[in-house]
PDB file of N, CA and C in Angstrom:
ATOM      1  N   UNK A   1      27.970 227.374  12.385  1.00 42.00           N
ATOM      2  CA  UNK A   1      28.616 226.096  12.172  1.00 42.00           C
ATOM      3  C   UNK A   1      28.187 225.568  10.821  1.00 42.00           C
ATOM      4  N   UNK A   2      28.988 225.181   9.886  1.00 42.00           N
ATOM      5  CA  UNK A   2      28.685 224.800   8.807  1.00 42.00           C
ATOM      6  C   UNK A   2      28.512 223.348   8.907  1.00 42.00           C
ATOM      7  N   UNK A   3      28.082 222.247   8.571  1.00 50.00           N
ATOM      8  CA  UNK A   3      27.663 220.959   8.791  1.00 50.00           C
ATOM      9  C   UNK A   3      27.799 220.280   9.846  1.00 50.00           C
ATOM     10  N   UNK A   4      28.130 219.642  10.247  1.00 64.00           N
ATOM     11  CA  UNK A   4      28.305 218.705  11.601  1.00 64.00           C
ATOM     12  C   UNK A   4      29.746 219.387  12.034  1.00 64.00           C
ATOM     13  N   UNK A   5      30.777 219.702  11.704  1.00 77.00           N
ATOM     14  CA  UNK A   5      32.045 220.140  11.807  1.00 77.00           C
ATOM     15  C   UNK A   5      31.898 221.093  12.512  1.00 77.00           C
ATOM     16  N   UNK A   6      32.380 221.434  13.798  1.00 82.00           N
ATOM     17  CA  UNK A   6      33.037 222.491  14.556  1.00 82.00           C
ATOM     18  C   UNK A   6      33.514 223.693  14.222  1.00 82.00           C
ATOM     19  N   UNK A   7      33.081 224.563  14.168  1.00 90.00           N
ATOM     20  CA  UNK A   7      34.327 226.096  13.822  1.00 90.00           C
ATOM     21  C   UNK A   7      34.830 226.702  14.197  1.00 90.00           C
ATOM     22  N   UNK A   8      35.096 226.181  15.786  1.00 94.00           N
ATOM     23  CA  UNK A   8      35.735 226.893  17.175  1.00 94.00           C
ATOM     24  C   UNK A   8      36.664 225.809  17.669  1.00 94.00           C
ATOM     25  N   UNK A   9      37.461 226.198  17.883  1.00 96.00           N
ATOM     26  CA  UNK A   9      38.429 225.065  18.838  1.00 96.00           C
ATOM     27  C   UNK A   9      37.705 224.451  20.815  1.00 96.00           C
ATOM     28  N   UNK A  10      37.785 223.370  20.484  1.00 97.00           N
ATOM     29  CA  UNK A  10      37.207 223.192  21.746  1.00 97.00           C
ATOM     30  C   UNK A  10      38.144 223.554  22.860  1.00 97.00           C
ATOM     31  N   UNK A  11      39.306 223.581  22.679  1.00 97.00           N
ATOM     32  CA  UNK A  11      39.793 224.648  24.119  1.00 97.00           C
ATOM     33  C   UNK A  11      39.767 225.969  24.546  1.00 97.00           C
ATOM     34  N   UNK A  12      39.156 226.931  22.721  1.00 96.00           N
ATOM     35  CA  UNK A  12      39.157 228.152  23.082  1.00 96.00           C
ATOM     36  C   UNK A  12      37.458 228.269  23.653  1.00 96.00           C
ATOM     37  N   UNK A  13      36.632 227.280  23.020  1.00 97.00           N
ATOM     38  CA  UNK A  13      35.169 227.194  23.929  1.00 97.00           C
ATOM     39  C   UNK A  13      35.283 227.395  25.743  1.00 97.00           C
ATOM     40  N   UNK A  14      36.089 226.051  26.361  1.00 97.00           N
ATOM     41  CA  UNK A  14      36.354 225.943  27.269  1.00 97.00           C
ATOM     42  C   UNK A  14      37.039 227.043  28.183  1.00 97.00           C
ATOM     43  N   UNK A  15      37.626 227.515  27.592  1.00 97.00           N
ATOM     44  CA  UNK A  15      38.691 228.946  28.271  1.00 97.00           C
ATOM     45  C   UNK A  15      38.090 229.457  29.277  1.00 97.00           C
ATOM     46  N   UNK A  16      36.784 230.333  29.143  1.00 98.00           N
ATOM     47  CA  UNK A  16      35.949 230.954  29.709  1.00 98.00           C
ATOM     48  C   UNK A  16      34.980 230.161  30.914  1.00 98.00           C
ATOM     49  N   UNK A  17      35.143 230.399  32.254  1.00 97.00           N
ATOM     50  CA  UNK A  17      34.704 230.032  33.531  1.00 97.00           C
ATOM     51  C   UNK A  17      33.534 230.039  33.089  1.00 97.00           C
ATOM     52  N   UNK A  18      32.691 231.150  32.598  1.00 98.00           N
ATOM     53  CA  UNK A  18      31.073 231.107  32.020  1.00 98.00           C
ATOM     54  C   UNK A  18      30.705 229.793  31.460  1.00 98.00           C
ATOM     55  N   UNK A  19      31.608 229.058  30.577  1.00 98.00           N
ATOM     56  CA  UNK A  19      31.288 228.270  29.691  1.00 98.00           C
ATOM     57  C   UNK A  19      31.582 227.185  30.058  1.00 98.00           C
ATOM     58  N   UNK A  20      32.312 227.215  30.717  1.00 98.00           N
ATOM     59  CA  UNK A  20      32.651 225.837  31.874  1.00 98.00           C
ATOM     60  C   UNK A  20      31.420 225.405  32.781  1.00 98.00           C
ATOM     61  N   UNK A  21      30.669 226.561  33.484  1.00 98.00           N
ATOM     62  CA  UNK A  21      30.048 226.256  34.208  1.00 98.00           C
ATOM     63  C   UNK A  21      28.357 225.846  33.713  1.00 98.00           C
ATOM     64  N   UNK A  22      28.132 227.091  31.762  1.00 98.00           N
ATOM     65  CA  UNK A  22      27.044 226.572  31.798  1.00 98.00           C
ATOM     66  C   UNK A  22      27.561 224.623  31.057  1.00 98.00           C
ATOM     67  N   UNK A  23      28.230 224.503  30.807  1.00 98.00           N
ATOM     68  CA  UNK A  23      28.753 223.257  30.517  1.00 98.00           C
ATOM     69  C   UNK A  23      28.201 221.666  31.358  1.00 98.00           C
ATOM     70  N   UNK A  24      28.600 222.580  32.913  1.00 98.00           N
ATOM     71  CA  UNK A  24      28.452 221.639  34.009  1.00 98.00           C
ATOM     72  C   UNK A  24      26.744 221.824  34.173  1.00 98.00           C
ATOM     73  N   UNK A  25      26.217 223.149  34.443  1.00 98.00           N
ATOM     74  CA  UNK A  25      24.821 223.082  33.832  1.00 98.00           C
ATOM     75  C   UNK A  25      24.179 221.801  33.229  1.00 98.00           C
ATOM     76  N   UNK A  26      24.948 221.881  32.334  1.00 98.00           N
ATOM     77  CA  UNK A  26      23.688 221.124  31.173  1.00 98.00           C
ATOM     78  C   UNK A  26      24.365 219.682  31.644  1.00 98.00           C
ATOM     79  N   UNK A  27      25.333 219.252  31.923  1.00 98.00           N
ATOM     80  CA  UNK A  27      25.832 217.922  32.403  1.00 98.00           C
ATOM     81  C   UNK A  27      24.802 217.390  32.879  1.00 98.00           C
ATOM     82  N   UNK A  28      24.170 218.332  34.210  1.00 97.00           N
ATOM     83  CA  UNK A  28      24.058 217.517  35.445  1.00 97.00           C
ATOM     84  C   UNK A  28      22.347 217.889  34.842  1.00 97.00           C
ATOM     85  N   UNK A  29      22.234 218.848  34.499  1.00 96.00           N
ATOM     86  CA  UNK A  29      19.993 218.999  34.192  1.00 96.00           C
ATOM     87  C   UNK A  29      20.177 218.427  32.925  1.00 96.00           C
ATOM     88  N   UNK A  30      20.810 217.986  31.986  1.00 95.00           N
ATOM     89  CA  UNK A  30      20.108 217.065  30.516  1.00 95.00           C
ATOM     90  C   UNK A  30      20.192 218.819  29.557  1.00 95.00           C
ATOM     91  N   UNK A  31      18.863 218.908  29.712  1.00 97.00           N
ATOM     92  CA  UNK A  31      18.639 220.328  29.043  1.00 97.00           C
ATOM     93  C   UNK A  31      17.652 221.412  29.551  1.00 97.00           C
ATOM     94  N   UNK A  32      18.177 222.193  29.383  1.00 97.00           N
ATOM     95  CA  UNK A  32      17.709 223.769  29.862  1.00 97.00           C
ATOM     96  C   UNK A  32      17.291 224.810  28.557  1.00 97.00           C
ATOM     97  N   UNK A  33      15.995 225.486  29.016  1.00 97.00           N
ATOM     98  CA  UNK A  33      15.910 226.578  28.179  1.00 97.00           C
ATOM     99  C   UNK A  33      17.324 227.770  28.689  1.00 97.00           C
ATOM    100  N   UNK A  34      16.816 228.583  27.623  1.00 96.00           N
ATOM    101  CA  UNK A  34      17.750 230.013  28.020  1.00 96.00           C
ATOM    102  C   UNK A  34      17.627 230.547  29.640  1.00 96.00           C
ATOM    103  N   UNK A  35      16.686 231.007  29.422  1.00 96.00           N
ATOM    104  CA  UNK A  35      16.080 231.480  30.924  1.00 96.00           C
ATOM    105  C   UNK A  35      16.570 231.010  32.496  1.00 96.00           C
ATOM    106  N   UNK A  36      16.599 229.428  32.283  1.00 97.00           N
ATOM    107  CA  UNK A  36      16.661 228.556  33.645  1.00 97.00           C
ATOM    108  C   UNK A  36      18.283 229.106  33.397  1.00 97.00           C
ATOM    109  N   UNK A  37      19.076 228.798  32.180  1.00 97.00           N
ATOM    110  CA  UNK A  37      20.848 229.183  32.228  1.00 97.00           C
ATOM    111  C   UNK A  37      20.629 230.381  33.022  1.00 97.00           C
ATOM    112  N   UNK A  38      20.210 231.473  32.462  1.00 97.00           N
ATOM    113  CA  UNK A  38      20.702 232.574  32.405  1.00 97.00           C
ATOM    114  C   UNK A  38      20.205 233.001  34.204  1.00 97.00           C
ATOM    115  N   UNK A  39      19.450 232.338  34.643  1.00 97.00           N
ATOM    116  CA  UNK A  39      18.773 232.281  36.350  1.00 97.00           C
ATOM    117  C   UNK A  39      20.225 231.982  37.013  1.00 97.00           C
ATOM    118  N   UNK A  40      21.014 231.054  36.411  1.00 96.00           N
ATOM    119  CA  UNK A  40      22.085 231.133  37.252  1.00 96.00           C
ATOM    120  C   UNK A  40      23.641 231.770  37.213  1.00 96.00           C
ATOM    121  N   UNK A  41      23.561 232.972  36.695  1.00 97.00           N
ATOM    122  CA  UNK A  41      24.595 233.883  36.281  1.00 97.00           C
ATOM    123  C   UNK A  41      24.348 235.329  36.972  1.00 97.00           C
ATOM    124  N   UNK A  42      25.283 235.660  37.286  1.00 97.00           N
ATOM    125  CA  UNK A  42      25.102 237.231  37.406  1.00 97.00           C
ATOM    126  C   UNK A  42      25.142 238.498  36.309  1.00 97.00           C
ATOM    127  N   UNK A  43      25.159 237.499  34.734  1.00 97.00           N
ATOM    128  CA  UNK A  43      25.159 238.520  33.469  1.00 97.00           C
ATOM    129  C   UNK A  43      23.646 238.474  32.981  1.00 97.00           C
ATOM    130  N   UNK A  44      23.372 239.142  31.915  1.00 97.00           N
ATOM    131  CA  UNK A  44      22.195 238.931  30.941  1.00 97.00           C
ATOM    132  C   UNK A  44      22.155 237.893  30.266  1.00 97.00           C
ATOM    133  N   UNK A  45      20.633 237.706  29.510  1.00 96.00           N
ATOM    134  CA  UNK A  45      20.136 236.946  28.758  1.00 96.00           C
ATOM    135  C   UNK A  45      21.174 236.597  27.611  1.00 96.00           C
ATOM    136  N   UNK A  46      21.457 238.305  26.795  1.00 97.00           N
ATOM    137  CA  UNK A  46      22.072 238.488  25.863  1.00 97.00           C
ATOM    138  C   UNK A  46      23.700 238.004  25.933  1.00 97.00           C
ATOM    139  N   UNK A  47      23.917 237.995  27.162  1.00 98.00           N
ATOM    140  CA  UNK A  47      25.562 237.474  27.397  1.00 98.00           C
ATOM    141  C   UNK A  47      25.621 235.806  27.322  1.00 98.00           C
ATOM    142  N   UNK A  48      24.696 235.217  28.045  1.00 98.00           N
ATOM    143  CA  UNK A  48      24.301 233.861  28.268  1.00 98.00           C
ATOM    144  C   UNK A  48      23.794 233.358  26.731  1.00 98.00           C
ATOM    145  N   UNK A  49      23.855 233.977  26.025  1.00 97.00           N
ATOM    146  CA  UNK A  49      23.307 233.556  24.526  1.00 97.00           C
ATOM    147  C   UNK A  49      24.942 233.671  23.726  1.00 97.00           C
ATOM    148  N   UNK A  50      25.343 234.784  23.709  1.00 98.00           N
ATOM    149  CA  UNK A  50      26.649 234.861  23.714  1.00 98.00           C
ATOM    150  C   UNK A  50      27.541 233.599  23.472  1.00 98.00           C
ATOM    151  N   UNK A  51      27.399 233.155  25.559  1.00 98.00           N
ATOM    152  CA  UNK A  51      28.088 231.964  25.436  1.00 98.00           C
ATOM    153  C   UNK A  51      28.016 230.628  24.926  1.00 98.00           C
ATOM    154  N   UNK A  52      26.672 230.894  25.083  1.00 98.00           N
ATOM    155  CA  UNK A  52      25.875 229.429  24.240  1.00 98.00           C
ATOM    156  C   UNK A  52      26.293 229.476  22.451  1.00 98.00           C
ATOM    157  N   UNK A  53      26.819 230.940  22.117  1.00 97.00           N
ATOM    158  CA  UNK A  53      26.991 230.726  20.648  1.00 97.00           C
ATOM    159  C   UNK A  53      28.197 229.778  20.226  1.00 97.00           C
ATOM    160  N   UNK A  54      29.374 230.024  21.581  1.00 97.00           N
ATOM    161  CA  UNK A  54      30.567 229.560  21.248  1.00 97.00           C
ATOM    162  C   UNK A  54      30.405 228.506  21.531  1.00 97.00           C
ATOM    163  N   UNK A  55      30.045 227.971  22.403  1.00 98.00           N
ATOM    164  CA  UNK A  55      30.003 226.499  22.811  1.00 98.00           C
ATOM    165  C   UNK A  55      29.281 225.621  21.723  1.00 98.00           C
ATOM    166  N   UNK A  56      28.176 226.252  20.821  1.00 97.00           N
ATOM    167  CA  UNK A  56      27.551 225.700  19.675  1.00 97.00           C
ATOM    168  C   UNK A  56      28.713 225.593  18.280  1.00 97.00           C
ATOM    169  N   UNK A  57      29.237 227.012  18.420  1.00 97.00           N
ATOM    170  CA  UNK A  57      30.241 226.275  17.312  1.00 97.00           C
ATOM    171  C   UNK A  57      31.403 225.480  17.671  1.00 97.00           C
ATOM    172  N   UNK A  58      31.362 225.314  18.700  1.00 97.00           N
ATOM    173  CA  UNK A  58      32.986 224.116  19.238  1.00 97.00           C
ATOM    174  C   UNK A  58      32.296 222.641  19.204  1.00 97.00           C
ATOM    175  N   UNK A  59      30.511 222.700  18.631  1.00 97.00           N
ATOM    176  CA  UNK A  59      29.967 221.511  18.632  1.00 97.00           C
ATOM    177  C   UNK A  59      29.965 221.253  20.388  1.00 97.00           C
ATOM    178  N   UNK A  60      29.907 221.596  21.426  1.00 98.00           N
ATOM    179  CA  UNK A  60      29.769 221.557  22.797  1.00 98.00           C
ATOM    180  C   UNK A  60      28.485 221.362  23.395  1.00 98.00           C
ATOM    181  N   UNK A  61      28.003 221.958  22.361  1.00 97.00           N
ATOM    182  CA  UNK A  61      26.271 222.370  22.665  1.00 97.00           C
ATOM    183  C   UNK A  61      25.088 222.426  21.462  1.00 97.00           C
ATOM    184  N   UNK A  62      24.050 221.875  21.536  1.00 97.00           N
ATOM    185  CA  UNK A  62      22.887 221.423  20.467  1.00 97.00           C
ATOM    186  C   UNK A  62      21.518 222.105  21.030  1.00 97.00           C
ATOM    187  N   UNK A  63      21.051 222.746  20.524  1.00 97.00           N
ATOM    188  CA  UNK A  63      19.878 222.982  20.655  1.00 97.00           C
ATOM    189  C   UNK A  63      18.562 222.537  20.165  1.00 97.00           C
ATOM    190  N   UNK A  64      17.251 222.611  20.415  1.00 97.00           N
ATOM    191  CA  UNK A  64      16.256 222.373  19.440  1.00 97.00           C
ATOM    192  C   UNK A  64      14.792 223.001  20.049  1.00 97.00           C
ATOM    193  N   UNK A  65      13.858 223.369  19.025  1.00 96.00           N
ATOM    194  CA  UNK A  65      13.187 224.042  19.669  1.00 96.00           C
ATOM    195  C   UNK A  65      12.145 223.660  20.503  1.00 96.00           C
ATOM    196  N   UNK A  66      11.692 223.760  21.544  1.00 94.00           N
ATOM    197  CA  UNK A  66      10.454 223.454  22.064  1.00 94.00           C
ATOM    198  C   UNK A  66       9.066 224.435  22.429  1.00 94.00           C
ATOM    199  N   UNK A  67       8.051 224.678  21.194  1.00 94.00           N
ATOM    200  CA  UNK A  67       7.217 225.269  21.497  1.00 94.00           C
ATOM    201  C   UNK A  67       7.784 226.943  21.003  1.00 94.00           C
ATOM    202  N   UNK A  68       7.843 227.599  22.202  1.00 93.00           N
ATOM    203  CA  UNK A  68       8.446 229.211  22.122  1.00 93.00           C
ATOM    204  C   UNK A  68       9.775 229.245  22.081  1.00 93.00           C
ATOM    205  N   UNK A  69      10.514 228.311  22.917  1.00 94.00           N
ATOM    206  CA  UNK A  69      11.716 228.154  23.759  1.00 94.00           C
ATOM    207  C   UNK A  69      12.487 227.989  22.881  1.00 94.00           C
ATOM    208  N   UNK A  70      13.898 228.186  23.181  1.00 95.00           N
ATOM    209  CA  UNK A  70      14.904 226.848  22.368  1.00 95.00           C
ATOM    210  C   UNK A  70      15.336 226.722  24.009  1.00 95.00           C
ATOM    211  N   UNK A  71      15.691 225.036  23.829  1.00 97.00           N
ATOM    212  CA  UNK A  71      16.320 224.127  25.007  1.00 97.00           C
ATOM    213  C   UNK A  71      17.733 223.518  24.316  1.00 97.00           C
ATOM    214  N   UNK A  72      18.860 223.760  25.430  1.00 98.00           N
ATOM    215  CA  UNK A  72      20.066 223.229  24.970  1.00 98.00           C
ATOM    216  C   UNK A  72      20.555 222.556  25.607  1.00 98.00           C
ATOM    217  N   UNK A  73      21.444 221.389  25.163  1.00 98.00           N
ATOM    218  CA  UNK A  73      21.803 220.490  25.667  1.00 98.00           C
ATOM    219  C   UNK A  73      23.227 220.248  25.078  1.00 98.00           C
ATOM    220  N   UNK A  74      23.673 219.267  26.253  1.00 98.00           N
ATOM    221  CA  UNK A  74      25.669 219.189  26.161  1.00 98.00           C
ATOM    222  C   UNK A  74      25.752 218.533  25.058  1.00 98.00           C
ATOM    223  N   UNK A  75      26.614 218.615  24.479  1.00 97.00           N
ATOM    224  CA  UNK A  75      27.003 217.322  23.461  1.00 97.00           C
ATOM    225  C   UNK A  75      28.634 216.854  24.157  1.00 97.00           C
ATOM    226  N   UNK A  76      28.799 215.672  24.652  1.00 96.00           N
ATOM    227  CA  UNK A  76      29.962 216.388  25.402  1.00 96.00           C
ATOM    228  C   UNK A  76      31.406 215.671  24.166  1.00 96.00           C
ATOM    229  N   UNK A  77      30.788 215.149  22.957  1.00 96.00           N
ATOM    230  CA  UNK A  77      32.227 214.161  22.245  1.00 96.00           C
ATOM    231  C   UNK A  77      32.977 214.737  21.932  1.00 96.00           C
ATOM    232  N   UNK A  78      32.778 216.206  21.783  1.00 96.00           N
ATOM    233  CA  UNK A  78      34.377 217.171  21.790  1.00 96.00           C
ATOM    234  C   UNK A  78      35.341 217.360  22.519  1.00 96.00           C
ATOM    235  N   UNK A  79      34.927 217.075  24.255  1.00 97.00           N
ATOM    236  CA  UNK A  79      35.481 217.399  25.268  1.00 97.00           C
ATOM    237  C   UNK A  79      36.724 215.995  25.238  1.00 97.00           C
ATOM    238  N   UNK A  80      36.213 215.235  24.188  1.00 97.00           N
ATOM    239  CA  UNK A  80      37.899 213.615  23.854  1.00 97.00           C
ATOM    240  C   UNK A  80      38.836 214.334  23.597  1.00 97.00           C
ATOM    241  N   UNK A  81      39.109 215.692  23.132  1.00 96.00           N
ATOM    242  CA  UNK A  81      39.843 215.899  22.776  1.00 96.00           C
ATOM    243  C   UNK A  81      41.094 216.459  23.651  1.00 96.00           C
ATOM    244  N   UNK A  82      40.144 217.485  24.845  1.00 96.00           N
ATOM    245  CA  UNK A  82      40.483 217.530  25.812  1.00 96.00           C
ATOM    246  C   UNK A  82      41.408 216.712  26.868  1.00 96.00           C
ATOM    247  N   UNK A  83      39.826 215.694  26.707  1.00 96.00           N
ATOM    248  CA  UNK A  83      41.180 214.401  27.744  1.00 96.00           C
ATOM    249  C   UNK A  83      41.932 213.805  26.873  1.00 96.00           C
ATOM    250  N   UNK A  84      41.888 213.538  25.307  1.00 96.00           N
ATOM    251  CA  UNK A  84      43.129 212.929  25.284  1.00 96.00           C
ATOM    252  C   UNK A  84      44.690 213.844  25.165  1.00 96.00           C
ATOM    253  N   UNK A  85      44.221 215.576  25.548  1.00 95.00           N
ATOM    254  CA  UNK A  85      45.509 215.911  25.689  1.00 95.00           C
ATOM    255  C   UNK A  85      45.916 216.093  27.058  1.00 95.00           C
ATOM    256  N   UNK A  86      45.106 215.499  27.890  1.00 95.00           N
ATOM    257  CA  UNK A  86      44.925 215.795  29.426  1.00 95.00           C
ATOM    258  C   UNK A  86      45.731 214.620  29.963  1.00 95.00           C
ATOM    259  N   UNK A  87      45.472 213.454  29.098  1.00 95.00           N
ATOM    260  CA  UNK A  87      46.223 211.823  29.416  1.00 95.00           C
ATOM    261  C   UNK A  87      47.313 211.717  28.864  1.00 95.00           C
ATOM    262  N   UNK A  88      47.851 212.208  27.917  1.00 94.00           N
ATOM    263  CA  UNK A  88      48.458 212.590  27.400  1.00 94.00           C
ATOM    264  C   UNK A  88      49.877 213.346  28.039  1.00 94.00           C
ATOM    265  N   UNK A  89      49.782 214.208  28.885  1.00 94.00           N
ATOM    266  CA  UNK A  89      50.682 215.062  29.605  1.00 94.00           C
ATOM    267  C   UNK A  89      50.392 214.232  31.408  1.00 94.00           C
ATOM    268  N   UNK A  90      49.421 213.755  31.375  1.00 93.00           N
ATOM    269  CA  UNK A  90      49.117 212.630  32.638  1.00 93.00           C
ATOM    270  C   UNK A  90      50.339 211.858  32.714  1.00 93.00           C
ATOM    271  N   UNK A  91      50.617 211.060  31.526  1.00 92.00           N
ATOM    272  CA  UNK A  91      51.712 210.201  31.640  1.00 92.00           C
ATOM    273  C   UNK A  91      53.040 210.516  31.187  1.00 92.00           C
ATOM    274  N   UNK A  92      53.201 212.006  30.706  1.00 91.00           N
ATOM    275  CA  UNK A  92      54.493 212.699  31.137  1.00 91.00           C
ATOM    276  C   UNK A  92      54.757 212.635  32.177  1.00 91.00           C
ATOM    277  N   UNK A  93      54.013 213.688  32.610  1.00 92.00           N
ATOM    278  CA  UNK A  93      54.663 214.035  34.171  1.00 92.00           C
ATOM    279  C   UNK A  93      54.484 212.706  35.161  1.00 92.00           C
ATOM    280  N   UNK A  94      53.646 211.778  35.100  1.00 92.00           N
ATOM    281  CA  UNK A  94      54.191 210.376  36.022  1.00 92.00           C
ATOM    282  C   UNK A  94      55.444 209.827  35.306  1.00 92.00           C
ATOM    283  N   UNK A  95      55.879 209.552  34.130  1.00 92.00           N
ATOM    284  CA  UNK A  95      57.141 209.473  33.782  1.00 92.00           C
ATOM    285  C   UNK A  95      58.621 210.070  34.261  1.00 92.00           C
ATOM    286  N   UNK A  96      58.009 211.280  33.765  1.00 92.00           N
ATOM    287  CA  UNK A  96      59.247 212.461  34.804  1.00 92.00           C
ATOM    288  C   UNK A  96      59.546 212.429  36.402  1.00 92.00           C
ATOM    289  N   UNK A  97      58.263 211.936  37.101  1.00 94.00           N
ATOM    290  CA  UNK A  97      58.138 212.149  38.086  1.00 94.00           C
ATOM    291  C   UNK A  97      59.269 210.498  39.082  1.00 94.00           C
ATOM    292  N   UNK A  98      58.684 209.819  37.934  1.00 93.00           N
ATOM    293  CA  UNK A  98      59.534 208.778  38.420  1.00 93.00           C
ATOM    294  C   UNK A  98      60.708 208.313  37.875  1.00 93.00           C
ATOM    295  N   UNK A  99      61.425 209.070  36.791  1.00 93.00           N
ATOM    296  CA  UNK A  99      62.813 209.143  36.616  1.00 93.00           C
ATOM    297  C   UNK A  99      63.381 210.112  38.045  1.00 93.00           C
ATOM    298  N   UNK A 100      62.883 211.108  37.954  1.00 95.00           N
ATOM    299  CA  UNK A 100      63.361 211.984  39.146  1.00 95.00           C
ATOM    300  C   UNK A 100      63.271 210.848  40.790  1.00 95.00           C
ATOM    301  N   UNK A 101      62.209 210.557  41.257  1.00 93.00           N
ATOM    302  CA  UNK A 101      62.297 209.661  42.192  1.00 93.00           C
ATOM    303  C   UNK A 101      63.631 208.427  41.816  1.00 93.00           C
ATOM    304  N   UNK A 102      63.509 208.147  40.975  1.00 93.00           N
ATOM    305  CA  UNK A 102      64.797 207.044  40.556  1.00 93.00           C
ATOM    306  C   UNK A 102      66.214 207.645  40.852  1.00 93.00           C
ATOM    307  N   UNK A 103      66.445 208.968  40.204  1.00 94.00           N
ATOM    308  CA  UNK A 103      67.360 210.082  40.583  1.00 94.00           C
ATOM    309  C   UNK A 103      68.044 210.482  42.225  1.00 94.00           C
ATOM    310  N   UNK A 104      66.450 210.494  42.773  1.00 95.00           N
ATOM    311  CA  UNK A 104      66.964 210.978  44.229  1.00 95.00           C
ATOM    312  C   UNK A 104      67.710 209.624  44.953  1.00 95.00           C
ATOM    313  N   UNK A 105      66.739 208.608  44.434  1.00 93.00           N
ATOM    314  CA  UNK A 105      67.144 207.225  45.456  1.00 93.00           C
ATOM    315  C   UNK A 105      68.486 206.929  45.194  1.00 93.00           C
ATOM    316  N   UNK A 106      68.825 207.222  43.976  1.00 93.00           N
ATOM    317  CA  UNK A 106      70.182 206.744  43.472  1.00 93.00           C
ATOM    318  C   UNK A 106      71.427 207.699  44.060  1.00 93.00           C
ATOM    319  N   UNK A 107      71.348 208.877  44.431  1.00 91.00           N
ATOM    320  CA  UNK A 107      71.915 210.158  44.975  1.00 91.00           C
ATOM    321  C   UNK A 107      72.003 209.855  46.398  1.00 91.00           C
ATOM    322  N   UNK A 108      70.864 209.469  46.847  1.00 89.00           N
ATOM    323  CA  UNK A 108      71.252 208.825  48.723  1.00 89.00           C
ATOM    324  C   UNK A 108      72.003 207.505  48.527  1.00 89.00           C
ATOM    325  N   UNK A 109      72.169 206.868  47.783  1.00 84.00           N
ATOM    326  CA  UNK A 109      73.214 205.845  48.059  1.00 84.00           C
ATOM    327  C   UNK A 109      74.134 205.682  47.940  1.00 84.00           C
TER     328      UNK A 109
END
């Protein structure tokens, strides 16, 4: 990652179930070394580092070192981008949904 700026798209971060979940990981514990992640996967160290690379360049994820360790933690202000294309198509389809309801009622009468 070159300065504060992102070099991954945060939906292609997200794509991957792995990265979703260490995502929810770090939500709910603050921050985790490698090790405690990688305790809850059925891949390697080396895969779980992997994922932690992408999620670091989508800016998703921050690390810093502690002692031997590095410990990582969510950053989650990328994931706005997400919901605002999530709210976004939210109030399409309630739009659509209630022209169509307007549609049917008007068709029974």
């Amino acid at each position: 990652m070159s300065g504060n700026k992102p070099s991954r798209d945060v939906f292609d971060a997200i794509a991957d179930s792995t990265r979703r979940r260490i995502i929810q990981l770090l939500a709910e514990k603050g921050e985790l070394p490698l090790h405690q992640l990688t305790a809850q996967f059925s891949i390697g160290r080396t895969a779980v580092s992997k994922h932690l690379k992408i999620l670091k360049e989508a800016g998703l994820v921050v690390d810093r070192k502690a002692g031997r360790e590095t410990r990582y933690r969510l950053n989650a202000l990328p994931l706005k981008k997400v919901q605002d294309w999530v709210t976004y198509y939210s109030v399409f389809w309630s739009a659509n949904m209630s022209r169509l309801d307007q549609f049917l009622k008007e068709e029974e009468e």
